[in-house]
mmCIF file of C-alpha atoms in Angstrom:
data_model
loop_
_atom_site.group_PDB
_atom_site.id
_atom_site.type_symbol
_atom_site.label_atom_id
_atom_site.label_comp_id
_atom_site.label_asym_id
_atom_site.label_seq_id
_atom_site.Cartn_x
_atom_site.Cartn_y
_atom_site.Cartn_z
ATOM 1 C CA MET A 1 -6.011 8.412 2.629
ATOM 2 C CA THR A 2 -4.203 8.132 -0.953
ATOM 3 C CA VAL A 3 -6.476 5.485 -2.003
ATOM 4 C CA ILE A 4 -9.391 7.845 -0.641
ATOM 5 C CA ASP A 5 -7.761 10.677 -2.598
ATOM 6 C CA GLY A 6 -7.078 9.435 -5.581
ATOM 7 C CA LEU A 7 -10.693 7.920 -6.283
ATOM 8 C CA ALA A 8 -12.400 10.974 -5.238
ATOM 9 C CA ALA A 9 -10.683 13.520 -6.785
ATOM 10 C CA ALA A 10 -10.512 11.305 -9.937
ATOM 11 C CA ALA A 11 -14.174 11.270 -9.947
ATOM 12 C CA PRO A 12 -16.570 13.245 -12.048
ATOM 13 C CA ALA A 13 -17.854 16.628 -10.326
ATOM 14 C CA ALA A 14 -21.572 15.416 -10.095
ATOM 15 C CA GLN A 15 -20.213 13.032 -7.700
ATOM 16 C CA SER A 16 -20.293 13.808 -3.969
ATOM 17 C CA HIS A 17 -17.551 11.542 -2.116
ATOM 18 C CA ALA A 18 -17.579 11.908 1.546
ATOM 19 C CA VAL A 19 -15.117 9.896 4.198
ATOM 20 C CA LEU A 20 -15.895 9.610 8.135
ATOM 21 C CA VAL A 21 -12.832 11.060 9.360
ATOM 22 C CA ALA A 22 -12.385 10.825 13.681
ATOM 23 C CA ARG A 23 -12.066 14.290 15.242
ATOM 24 C CA THR A 24 -8.105 13.270 16.218
ATOM 25 C CA THR A 25 -7.519 12.999 12.434
ATOM 26 C CA TYR A 26 -6.327 15.775 9.945
ATOM 27 C CA ARG A 27 -9.020 17.169 7.974
ATOM 28 C CA GLU A 28 -6.824 18.299 5.185
ATOM 29 C CA ARG A 29 -5.732 14.446 4.363
ATOM 30 C CA TYR A 30 -9.173 14.402 2.319
ATOM 31 C CA GLU A 31 -9.496 17.410 0.729
ATOM 32 C CA SER A 32 -11.135 15.417 -2.497
ATOM 33 C CA ALA A 33 -13.612 14.335 -0.268
ATOM 34 C CA ARG A 34 -16.051 15.956 1.783
ATOM 35 C CA ALA A 35 -14.375 15.288 5.593
ATOM 36 C CA LEU A 36 -17.385 14.161 7.995
ATOM 37 C CA GLU A 37 -15.830 14.064 11.515
ATOM 38 C CA TYR A 38 -16.938 11.788 14.313
ATOM 39 C CA GLU A 39 -16.265 11.615 17.724
ATOM 40 C CA PRO A 40 -14.038 8.956 18.481
ATOM 41 C CA GLY A 41 -14.140 6.663 21.418
ATOM 42 C CA PRO A 42 -10.641 5.845 23.641
ATOM 43 C CA TYR A 43 -7.879 4.891 21.742
ATOM 44 C CA VAL A 44 -7.004 1.870 21.012
ATOM 45 C CA SER A 45 -3.853 0.900 23.078
ATOM 46 C CA ALA A 46 -1.522 -2.011 22.023
ATOM 47 C CA PRO A 47 -2.528 -4.704 24.666
ATOM 48 C CA ALA A 48 -6.444 -3.912 23.540
ATOM 49 C CA ALA A 49 -5.074 -4.052 20.150
ATOM 50 C CA ARG A 50 -3.837 -7.869 20.738
ATOM 51 C CA ALA A 51 -7.209 -8.506 22.470
ATOM 52 C CA ASP A 52 -8.988 -7.502 19.559
ATOM 53 C CA ALA A 53 -6.778 -9.704 17.267
ATOM 54 C CA VAL A 54 -7.910 -12.971 19.415
ATOM 55 C CA ALA A 55 -11.327 -12.472 19.917
ATOM 56 C CA ALA A 56 -11.503 -11.177 15.824
ATOM 57 C CA ARG A 57 -9.808 -14.784 15.464
ATOM 58 C CA ALA A 58 -13.056 -16.602 17.331
ATOM 59 C CA GLY A 59 -15.104 -14.334 15.236
ATOM 60 C CA TRP A 60 -15.772 -12.298 18.032
ATOM 61 C CA GLY A 61 -15.637 -9.235 16.004
ATOM 62 C CA LYS A 62 -13.348 -6.133 17.708
ATOM 63 C CA PRO A 63 -14.378 -4.941 20.405
ATOM 64 C CA PHE A 64 -12.160 -2.194 22.058
ATOM 65 C CA LEU A 65 -11.911 -1.036 17.650
ATOM 66 C CA GLU A 66 -15.787 -0.856 17.175
ATOM 67 C CA HIS A 67 -15.726 1.049 20.796
ATOM 68 C CA SER A 68 -13.258 3.033 19.441
ATOM 69 C CA MET A 69 -15.451 3.978 16.467
ATOM 70 C CA GLY A 70 -17.413 5.846 18.996
ATOM 71 C CA ASP A 71 -20.536 7.387 17.103
ATOM 72 C CA ALA A 72 -19.185 7.542 13.094
ATOM 73 C CA MET A 73 -21.913 5.282 12.191
ATOM 74 C CA ASP A 74 -24.787 8.236 13.436
ATOM 75 C CA HIS A 75 -23.178 10.623 10.749
ATOM 76 C CA VAL A 76 -23.836 8.750 7.874
ATOM 77 C CA PRO A 77 -25.866 10.786 5.463
ATOM 78 C CA ASP A 78 -29.579 8.926 5.525
ATOM 79 C CA ASP A 79 -29.304 9.821 1.506
ATOM 80 C CA ALA A 80 -26.089 8.192 1.105
ATOM 81 C CA ALA A 81 -25.563 5.987 -2.112
ATOM 82 C CA ALA A 82 -23.619 3.030 -0.467
ATOM 83 C CA LEU A 83 -21.066 2.951 2.422
ATOM 84 C CA MET A 84 -17.899 1.285 1.787
ATOM 85 C CA ILE A 85 -16.054 -0.196 4.661
ATOM 86 C CA HIS A 86 -12.115 0.152 3.934
ATOM 87 C CA ASN A 87 -10.597 -3.029 6.112
ATOM 88 C CA GLY A 88 -13.294 -3.743 8.465
ATOM 89 C CA PRO A 89 -15.519 -6.911 8.335
ATOM 90 C CA PHE A 90 -16.889 -6.713 11.693
ATOM 91 C CA LEU A 91 -18.174 -2.701 11.234
ATOM 92 C CA ALA A 92 -20.965 -4.066 8.866
ATOM 93 C CA ARG A 93 -23.988 -4.573 11.388
ATOM 94 C CA HIS A 94 -22.713 -1.352 13.336
ATOM 95 C CA ALA A 95 -23.965 0.205 9.786
ATOM 96 C CA PRO A 96 -27.426 2.029 8.809
ATOM 97 C CA LYS A 97 -29.367 -1.016 7.487
ATOM 98 C CA GLN A 98 -31.132 1.083 4.951
ATOM 99 C CA ILE A 99 -27.940 2.003 3.277
ATOM 100 C CA PRO A 100 -26.311 -1.099 0.880
ATOM 101 C CA THR A 101 -22.883 -1.647 2.590
ATOM 102 C CA ILE A 102 -19.725 -2.474 0.743
ATOM 103 C CA LEU A 103 -16.430 -4.273 2.312
ATOM 104 C CA TYR A 104 -13.272 -2.636 0.335
ATOM 105 C CA ALA A 105 -10.805 -4.940 1.105
ATOM 106 C CA HIS A 106 -6.661 -3.574 0.795
ATOM 107 C CA ASN A 107 -5.827 -7.031 2.572
ATOM 108 C CA GLU A 108 -7.248 -10.105 3.915
ATOM 109 C CA GLY A 109 -8.529 -8.734 6.932
ATOM 110 C CA LEU A 110 -8.832 -11.624 8.921
ATOM 111 C CA PRO A 111 -5.930 -13.886 7.997
ATOM 112 C CA GLY A 112 -5.797 -15.919 10.500
ATOM 113 C CA ALA A 113 -9.402 -16.517 11.655
ATOM 114 C CA LEU A 114 -11.056 -19.969 12.662
ATOM 115 C CA PRO A 115 -13.262 -21.498 9.869
ATOM 116 C CA GLY A 116 -16.091 -19.413 9.234
ATOM 117 C CA VAL A 117 -15.291 -16.698 11.042
ATOM 118 C CA ALA A 118 -14.399 -14.553 7.402
ATOM 119 C CA SER A 119 -18.124 -15.472 6.517
ATOM 120 C CA ARG A 120 -20.302 -14.691 9.436
ATOM 121 C CA ALA A 121 -18.259 -11.114 9.566
ATOM 122 C CA CYS A 122 -19.096 -10.478 5.819
ATOM 123 C CA HIS A 123 -22.562 -11.640 6.286
ATOM 124 C CA GLY A 124 -23.979 -7.888 6.406
ATOM 125 C CA PHE A 125 -22.161 -7.051 3.166
ATOM 126 C CA GLU A 126 -23.747 -6.008 -0.318
ATOM 127 C CA GLY A 127 -20.579 -6.966 -2.082
ATOM 128 C CA VAL A 128 -17.071 -6.925 -1.891
ATOM 129 C CA VAL A 129 -14.490 -4.842 -3.562
ATOM 130 C CA ALA A 130 -10.750 -6.246 -3.873
ATOM 131 C CA VAL A 131 -7.363 -3.966 -4.706
ATOM 132 C CA SER A 132 -6.249 -7.205 -6.934
ATOM 133 C CA SER A 133 -7.038 -10.600 -8.371
ATOM 134 C CA TRP A 134 -4.651 -12.176 -5.698
ATOM 135 C CA LEU A 135 -6.884 -11.117 -3.111
ATOM 136 C CA ALA A 136 -10.030 -11.384 -5.027
ATOM 137 C CA GLU A 137 -8.978 -15.297 -5.367
ATOM 138 C CA ARG A 138 -8.039 -15.674 -1.232
ATOM 139 C CA LEU A 139 -11.131 -13.725 -0.277
ATOM 140 C CA ALA A 140 -14.110 -15.488 -2.314
ATOM 141 C CA PRO A 141 -14.159 -18.781 -0.604
ATOM 142 C CA ARG A 142 -14.205 -17.366 3.045
ATOM 143 C CA MET A 143 -17.163 -15.107 1.917
ATOM 144 C CA PRO A 144 -20.806 -16.143 2.683
ATOM 145 C CA ALA A 145 -22.376 -18.486 -0.239
ATOM 146 C CA ARG A 146 -24.421 -15.279 -1.817
ATOM 147 C CA LEU A 147 -21.060 -13.088 -2.113
ATOM 148 C CA ARG A 148 -18.643 -15.254 -3.304
ATOM 149 C CA GLN A 149 -19.740 -14.517 -6.955
ATOM 150 C CA ASN A 150 -19.717 -10.419 -5.515
ATOM 151 C CA VAL A 151 -16.415 -10.232 -4.970
ATOM 152 C CA GLN A 152 -15.107 -7.871 -7.624
ATOM 153 C CA VAL A 153 -11.387 -6.392 -8.679
ATOM 154 C CA VAL A 154 -11.154 -2.528 -8.651
ATOM 155 C CA LEU A 155 -7.127 -2.040 -9.138
ATOM 156 C CA ASN A 156 -5.852 0.870 -7.284
ATOM 157 C CA GLY A 157 -4.365 3.523 -9.592
ATOM 158 C CA VAL A 158 -1.620 6.013 -9.731
ATOM 159 C CA ASP A 159 -1.367 9.797 -10.347
ATOM 160 C CA THR A 160 0.883 9.953 -13.575
ATOM 161 C CA THR A 161 0.927 13.415 -13.369
ATOM 162 C CA ALA A 162 2.125 13.884 -9.484
ATOM 163 C CA PHE A 163 4.690 11.059 -10.341
ATOM 164 C CA SER A 164 6.339 11.471 -13.584
ATOM 165 C CA PRO A 165 9.725 10.946 -14.860
ATOM 166 C CA SER A 166 13.118 12.660 -14.295
ATOM 167 C CA GLU A 167 14.623 13.967 -17.279
ATOM 168 C CA ARG A 168 18.169 14.136 -16.057
ATOM 169 C CA ARG A 169 18.474 10.538 -14.809
ATOM 170 C CA GLY A 170 21.745 8.342 -16.039
ATOM 171 C CA ASP A 171 23.953 11.159 -15.949
ATOM 172 C CA ARG A 172 26.378 10.621 -12.917
ATOM 173 C CA ASP A 173 28.942 9.063 -11.628
ATOM 174 C CA ARG A 174 27.084 6.774 -9.052
ATOM 175 C CA VAL A 175 23.640 4.336 -10.069
ATOM 176 C CA ARG A 176 21.503 5.449 -7.791
ATOM 177 C CA VAL A 177 19.266 2.665 -5.781
ATOM 178 C CA LEU A 178 16.132 3.708 -3.623
ATOM 179 C CA PHE A 179 13.920 1.347 -1.217
ATOM 180 C CA LEU A 180 10.832 3.366 -0.109
ATOM 181 C CA GLY A 181 8.166 2.493 2.429
ATOM 182 C CA ARG A 182 8.420 1.211 5.996
ATOM 183 C CA VAL A 183 11.277 0.448 7.477
ATOM 184 C CA VAL A 184 10.468 -3.018 8.733
ATOM 185 C CA ARG A 185 11.316 -6.685 8.169
ATOM 186 C CA GLU A 186 8.307 -7.406 6.343
ATOM 187 C CA LYS A 187 9.135 -4.548 3.530
ATOM 188 C CA GLY A 188 12.670 -5.975 3.173
ATOM 189 C CA PRO A 189 14.965 -3.057 3.517
ATOM 190 C CA ASP A 190 17.712 -5.409 4.728
ATOM 191 C CA LEU A 191 17.877 -7.556 1.143
ATOM 192 C CA VAL A 192 18.330 -4.863 -0.515
ATOM 193 C CA LEU A 193 21.349 -3.517 2.009
ATOM 194 C CA SER A 194 22.433 -7.527 2.028
ATOM 195 C CA ALA A 195 22.152 -7.532 -2.193
ATOM 196 C CA CYS A 196 24.355 -4.418 -1.958
ATOM 197 C CA ARG A 197 26.813 -5.865 0.588
ATOM 198 C CA LEU A 198 26.983 -9.235 -2.191
ATOM 199 C CA LEU A 199 27.902 -6.710 -5.021
ATOM 200 C CA ALA A 200 30.786 -5.006 -3.006
ATOM 201 C CA ARG A 201 30.557 -1.962 -5.340
ATOM 202 C CA HIS A 202 31.920 1.640 -5.026
ATOM 203 C CA ASP A 203 29.766 2.612 -7.789
ATOM 204 C CA LEU A 204 26.174 2.341 -6.000
ATOM 205 C CA GLU A 205 24.644 4.839 -3.920
ATOM 206 C CA VAL A 206 21.720 3.761 -1.400
ATOM 207 C CA ARG A 207 19.039 5.692 -0.148
ATOM 208 C CA ILE A 208 16.621 3.798 2.491
ATOM 209 C CA VAL A 209 13.668 6.421 2.666
ATOM 210 C CA GLY A 210 10.887 5.617 5.728
ATOM 211 C CA SER A 211 10.557 4.552 9.319
ATOM 212 C CA ALA A 212 8.967 1.660 11.132
ATOM 213 C CA GLY A 213 5.823 4.006 12.031
ATOM 214 C CA PHE A 214 4.001 6.895 9.958
ATOM 215 C CA SER A 215 5.771 9.988 11.314
ATOM 216 C CA PRO A 216 9.672 11.299 11.130
ATOM 217 C CA GLY A 217 10.146 11.666 15.189
ATOM 218 C CA GLY A 218 10.630 8.842 17.652
ATOM 219 C CA ALA A 219 13.536 6.583 18.738
ATOM 220 C CA LEU A 220 14.714 4.079 15.642
ATOM 221 C CA SER A 221 13.501 0.939 16.277
ATOM 222 C CA SER A 222 16.031 -1.608 17.058
ATOM 223 C CA TYR A 223 15.379 -3.318 13.071
ATOM 224 C CA GLU A 224 16.596 0.088 11.992
ATOM 225 C CA GLN A 225 19.445 0.250 14.238
ATOM 226 C CA ILE A 226 20.642 -3.072 12.997
ATOM 227 C CA LEU A 227 19.795 -1.565 9.230
ATOM 228 C CA ARG A 228 22.566 1.511 10.138
ATOM 229 C CA ARG A 229 24.955 -0.862 11.664
ATOM 230 C CA THR A 230 24.856 -3.117 8.142
ATOM 231 C CA ALA A 231 25.182 0.150 6.027
ATOM 232 C CA ALA A 232 28.101 1.329 8.153
ATOM 233 C CA ASP A 233 30.322 -1.746 6.403
ATOM 234 C CA LEU A 234 29.154 -1.251 2.860
ATOM 235 C CA PRO A 235 31.341 0.095 0.205
ATOM 236 C CA GLY A 236 29.447 2.384 -1.096
ATOM 237 C CA ALA A 237 27.368 5.602 0.011
ATOM 238 C CA VAL A 238 23.817 4.494 2.115
ATOM 239 C CA SER A 239 21.440 7.378 3.268
ATOM 240 C CA PHE A 240 18.445 7.144 5.631
ATOM 241 C CA VAL A 241 15.512 9.415 4.847
ATOM 242 C CA PRO A 242 13.351 9.244 7.990
ATOM 243 C CA PHE A 243 9.251 9.081 7.077
ATOM 244 C CA THR A 244 8.414 11.552 4.509
ATOM 245 C CA GLU A 245 5.177 13.669 3.947
ATOM 246 C CA ARG A 246 3.369 12.438 0.422
ATOM 247 C CA SER A 247 4.214 15.895 -1.303
ATOM 248 C CA GLU A 248 8.072 14.667 -1.481
ATOM 249 C CA VAL A 249 8.030 11.065 -2.599
ATOM 250 C CA ALA A 250 8.058 11.857 -5.972
ATOM 251 C CA ALA A 251 11.098 13.725 -5.649
ATOM 252 C CA HIS A 252 12.784 10.288 -4.097
ATOM 253 C CA TYR A 253 11.474 8.106 -7.329
ATOM 254 C CA ARG A 254 12.953 10.297 -9.579
ATOM 255 C CA TRP A 255 16.104 10.637 -7.665
ATOM 256 C CA ALA A 256 16.552 7.111 -8.038
ATOM 257 C CA ASP A 257 17.827 4.742 -11.093
ATOM 258 C CA ILE A 258 16.842 2.007 -9.385
ATOM 259 C CA VAL A 259 13.616 1.093 -7.157
ATOM 260 C CA ALA A 260 13.903 -2.144 -5.150
ATOM 261 C CA LEU A 261 11.098 -3.232 -3.337
ATOM 262 C CA PRO A 262 11.539 -6.572 -2.247
ATOM 263 C CA SER A 263 8.362 -7.302 0.076
ATOM 264 C CA ARG A 264 8.638 -10.463 2.269
ATOM 265 C CA TRP A 265 4.555 -9.114 3.038
ATOM 266 C CA ASP A 266 2.205 -10.510 1.081
ATOM 267 C CA ASP A 267 1.074 -7.090 -0.200
ATOM 268 C CA PRO A 268 -2.200 -7.085 -2.196
ATOM 269 C CA TRP A 269 -1.427 -4.327 -4.236
ATOM 270 C CA PRO A 270 1.603 -1.966 -3.204
ATOM 271 C CA LEU A 271 1.234 1.502 -4.261
ATOM 272 C CA THR A 272 4.880 2.286 -4.365
ATOM 273 C CA THR A 273 5.434 -0.161 -6.970
ATOM 274 C CA LEU A 274 3.202 1.791 -9.397
ATOM 275 C CA GLU A 275 4.652 5.480 -8.116
ATOM 276 C CA ALA A 276 8.490 3.828 -8.904
ATOM 277 C CA MET A 277 7.329 2.915 -12.413
ATOM 278 C CA ALA A 278 5.288 6.261 -13.119
ATOM 279 C CA CYS A 279 8.589 8.175 -12.168
ATOM 280 C CA GLY A 280 10.427 5.552 -14.621
ATOM 281 C CA ALA A 281 12.706 4.313 -12.636
ATOM 282 C CA ALA A 282 13.958 0.457 -13.103
ATOM 283 C CA THR A 283 11.506 -1.279 -10.737
ATOM 284 C CA ILE A 284 12.722 -4.852 -9.165
ATOM 285 C CA VAL A 285 9.735 -6.286 -6.846
ATOM 286 C CA ALA A 286 9.434 -9.728 -5.238
ATOM 287 C CA ASP A 287 7.247 -12.687 -6.155
ATOM 288 C CA SER A 288 4.857 -11.937 -3.305
ATOM 289 C CA GLY A 289 1.124 -11.773 -2.932
ATOM 290 C CA GLY A 290 -0.322 -9.142 -5.815
ATOM 291 C CA MET A 291 3.436 -7.574 -6.136
ATOM 292 C CA PRO A 292 3.639 -9.570 -9.793
ATOM 293 C CA GLU A 293 0.142 -8.288 -10.757
ATOM 294 C CA CYS A 294 1.369 -4.884 -9.798
ATOM 295 C CA ALA A 295 4.087 -4.681 -11.823
ATOM 296 C CA GLY A 296 2.610 -6.648 -15.116
ATOM 297 C CA ASP A 297 5.325 -6.177 -17.496
ATOM 298 C CA GLY A 298 6.897 -2.864 -16.015
ATOM 299 C CA ALA A 299 8.849 -4.234 -13.244
ATOM 300 C CA LEU A 300 11.311 -6.987 -12.984
ATOM 301 C CA VAL A 301 10.027 -9.502 -10.318
ATOM 302 C CA VAL A 302 12.624 -11.510 -8.213
ATOM 303 C CA PRO A 303 12.038 -14.779 -5.702
ATOM 304 C CA LYS A 304 10.667 -13.441 -1.950
ATOM 305 C CA ASN A 305 13.315 -13.113 0.302
ATOM 306 C CA ASP A 306 16.028 -13.801 -1.986
ATOM 307 C CA SER A 307 19.204 -10.865 -1.521
ATOM 308 C CA SER A 308 21.145 -13.475 -4.458
ATOM 309 C CA ARG A 309 18.692 -13.085 -6.812
ATOM 310 C CA LEU A 310 18.006 -9.245 -5.904
ATOM 311 C CA ALA A 311 21.801 -8.438 -6.357
ATOM 312 C CA GLU A 312 22.060 -10.358 -9.932
ATOM 313 C CA VAL A 313 19.225 -8.190 -10.959
ATOM 314 C CA ILE A 314 20.661 -5.012 -9.567
ATOM 315 C CA GLU A 315 23.871 -5.866 -11.220
ATOM 316 C CA ALA A 316 22.802 -5.987 -14.499
ATOM 317 C CA LEU A 317 21.016 -3.162 -14.039
ATOM 318 C CA LEU A 318 23.633 -1.224 -12.954
ATOM 319 C CA ASP A 319 26.140 -2.140 -15.881
ATOM 320 C CA ASP A 320 23.824 -1.475 -18.189
ATOM 321 C CA GLN A 321 22.590 2.477 -18.808
ATOM 322 C CA THR A 322 20.198 1.385 -21.770
ATOM 323 C CA LEU A 323 18.541 -1.730 -19.732
ATOM 324 C CA ARG A 324 17.467 0.794 -16.801
ATOM 325 C CA GLN A 325 16.207 2.755 -19.311
ATOM 326 C CA GLN A 326 14.332 0.363 -20.956
ATOM 327 C CA TRP A 327 12.514 -0.763 -18.020
ATOM 328 C CA GLY A 328 11.960 2.892 -16.714
ATOM 329 C CA VAL A 329 10.281 3.255 -20.003
ATOM 330 C CA ARG A 330 7.978 -0.017 -19.704
ATOM 331 C CA GLY A 331 7.516 0.814 -16.285
ATOM 332 C CA ARG A 332 6.224 3.841 -17.471
ATOM 333 C CA GLN A 333 4.272 2.366 -19.868
ATOM 334 C CA ARG A 334 2.074 0.163 -17.425
ATOM 335 C CA ALA A 335 1.616 3.179 -14.616
ATOM 336 C CA GLU A 336 -0.394 4.992 -17.440
ATOM 337 C CA LEU A 337 -2.574 2.070 -18.273
ATOM 338 C CA LEU A 338 -3.531 2.439 -14.551
ATOM 339 C CA SER A 339 -5.001 5.563 -13.467
ATOM 340 C CA TRP A 340 -7.295 7.042 -10.739
ATOM 341 C CA THR A 341 -9.341 7.801 -13.569
ATOM 342 C CA THR A 342 -9.516 4.214 -14.586
ATOM 343 C CA ALA A 343 -9.988 3.260 -11.329
ATOM 344 C CA SER A 344 -12.636 5.342 -10.175
ATOM 345 C CA ALA A 345 -14.895 4.819 -13.190
ATOM 346 C CA LYS A 346 -14.495 1.095 -12.190
ATOM 347 C CA LEU A 347 -15.072 1.452 -8.804
ATOM 348 C CA THR A 348 -18.593 3.659 -9.779
ATOM 349 C CA SER A 349 -19.890 1.027 -11.894
ATOM 350 C CA THR A 350 -19.248 -1.684 -9.134
ATOM 351 C CA VAL A 351 -21.105 -0.136 -6.281
ATOM 352 C CA SER A 352 -24.005 1.185 -8.606
ATOM 353 C CA ALA A 353 -24.006 -2.869 -9.518
ATOM 354 C CA PHE A 354 -24.064 -4.230 -5.594
ATOM 355 C CA ALA A 355 -26.291 -1.137 -4.494
ATOM 356 C CA THR A 356 -28.808 -2.191 -6.923
#
């Protein structure tokens, strides 16, 4: 959603973007693109999703997911210059044959597939767009031979106006550390709390923003409950904020002096890293997936799954306000190189080349 909005909003006025949206999806999420609503099929239950995962690894597609798309492809305009399918390698076979179809890959898509499955699934695409060089290097060998040279990189961007630094950062008694993202083990919020426990400092204030799912309601997961028990034993203040709307995210980054994003998952290109840097927070990421590529020279990188090293880096920043400010400036400079305008222009030229 964020990527679609960023790219469409930054596109020239002469370009018309449309997004296929299930009738059960909020249209207002896509204000920058025309919403084409389709009637979805039956909701994919958890057992059906597991069955789809098994079928996909074997090369049979994702029958339940594909059925849930209902009449989506009937709503693709006949005069569309191109159709971009986000993270849906098996959906190319349902696309209109007369329109160039491109896979827009935000992750590996078929990480556990048997040899040759990804190649067969992607046979109907004219090209592949990957959101990082790290992801492109992993995808290319698994593509059909004709596509291996047609895996192009278009880095996601950030809105540097909406995500901008705070002018009052640093003028307080406690240094503020933020984790923002899905509160699941793969994202590593427990590593942030473990690092703070190792430091045993009273001059830290920690905020964990997010939920296990994508809504603020519902019961806490067992993992979220463990985090709260861990936090109760820490000497510094720890607060938890459930899933928050996009309009409120920047305020959390501006609140923070340090943003720690120690993901265990190989995230191909985390928007949270760019957003934190754009807001001028000293940012720490894990050496995981495309995170170092995204961070560039604008954030500190620690080994994956290493709370001890994370604690050392947090402490160095904690004890040196000048160092925090320097990394905040470096992060902002890095973010300014990665605007949605730049990403949109690169995507337009890439798609045009595929379509011809």
